[in-house]
C-alpha cells in the first residue's frame, strides 16, 4: 500500500488511469486526477482482485485519444497463488507473451499522425493503416514448440480486432478482462474492442521449425509472425478447470438502469474533442459529459442490472466501467450471443450498432468521496473525448 510516484514530464496536463483495477476512485486516475506539467501524483492502493491482464492509459479530459496515440499506455500483469499453481505457461517472454496491439498512422517523416478532418476519423474514431505490437512494426515472436500463452490487449483508439491464426488454428481462451475463466474454451477467432483483454493458449508442440502468423481478419492486416524455433524447456498442459467463477444471477439485482449511447448532430451538443468543433456530440442518455455532474448514484454491495443500448446503426460503441468488474447477462436478449471471453469477469464490453447488452454490476469496498466519482464511458477514445462519458458516485 506504499505510494508510488507518477511524474508528468510533458509540457501539458495528463491523467493516467489504471484500467480494470478495483481501487478507490481517488486513486483511479480519471480526469479528476490530472497531473500538471512537472507535477507528481502519488497514488496508493492495495490490489484486491484475482490475477489477470490489465493496463494503464491516459485519461485526460478531451485529450485521451491523442495522448494514447502518442504512447501513454502500457500493460499491467497481476499474478496470484491460484494462477501460479496451475499448469499454465508462465515463463515471461518465453511461453508467456504480452501482445499490446494498436494501429497507427504515420507522417512521411515517421511521426505518429493523429486525427484528420475527414468524417470517418471524426465519427468512427482514430484508425491507422499499420499495426504495432508492443510498439514494434512487423513484429516477430520466437517461441518454443509447446503450449504458448498470449496476453492480448486491444490498446487501439477505435479499431475492433478479430484475431485468428492463419489456417484457422484452434486455441484455448483461458482469461478475459478480469482474470481466468472457469474453464478453457476452444475458439478459432477472438473479437476484442478497444480496452478489452483476453488470454489464449496455443499448442505449438507439433510445429517445430515452422513460421505461423496471427492476423486481424477484420482488416486483413498481419498482427504477428511467430517462429517456433526452439525446444520446450518445460512442458505444460492447460487444466480442464481454471478458477471458481462467479455466477451472473439477475435475481439478485435490486434495480435496473437504462443507458442509451448515441451521436447527436448540431444543437450546441458538441463534445470536448474534434467532434465538438464539427457540431457533434457523443452522448449517454442524450447528455454529453460534464465533470461537475454526477449522473448516477449507487450503493455499496447492491447489485444492479445496467441495460445498455447502442442506437447508432453501423457505428461501434464499447463501454468501460471504472471501479470494478461486471458479469454479462445477455446480448440482444440471449446469453447464447455472448462470446467465450464474455462469460468471465469483464470491465469493457462491445456494442455493435443496434446492440443491447445487459450486465450485472456490484460496486464493492470503496465509497466515493465528493469530487472523485468513478467514470463510465465509451472506450472508442474519440467518442469519449467527444462527450460519451458519465460519472457514478457510490455511497454506503
Tab-separated table of C-alpha atoms in Angstrom, residues 117-119 122 264-266 270 273-281:
chain	number	residue	atom	x	y	z
A	117	UNK	CA	-10.680	16.479	-40.603
A	118	UNK	CA	-12.130	13.563	-42.574
A	119	UNK	CA	-15.563	12.409	-41.414
A	122	UNK	CA	-14.408	12.249	-36.560
A	264	UNK	CA	-26.175	13.951	-31.665
A	265	UNK	CA	-25.743	16.390	-34.538
A	266	UNK	CA	-25.839	20.166	-34.046
A	270	UNK	CA	-20.578	19.201	-29.382
A	273	UNK	CA	-12.769	16.755	-28.934
A	274	UNK	CA	-12.680	17.422	-32.652
A	275	UNK	CA	-16.273	16.232	-32.992
A	276	UNK	CA	-17.308	19.172	-30.858
A	277	UNK	CA	-15.786	21.594	-33.325
A	278	UNK	CA	-17.943	19.992	-36.034
A	279	UNK	CA	-21.177	20.473	-34.046
A	280	UNK	CA	-21.434	16.840	-32.969
A	281	UNK	CA	-21.789	15.276	-29.567
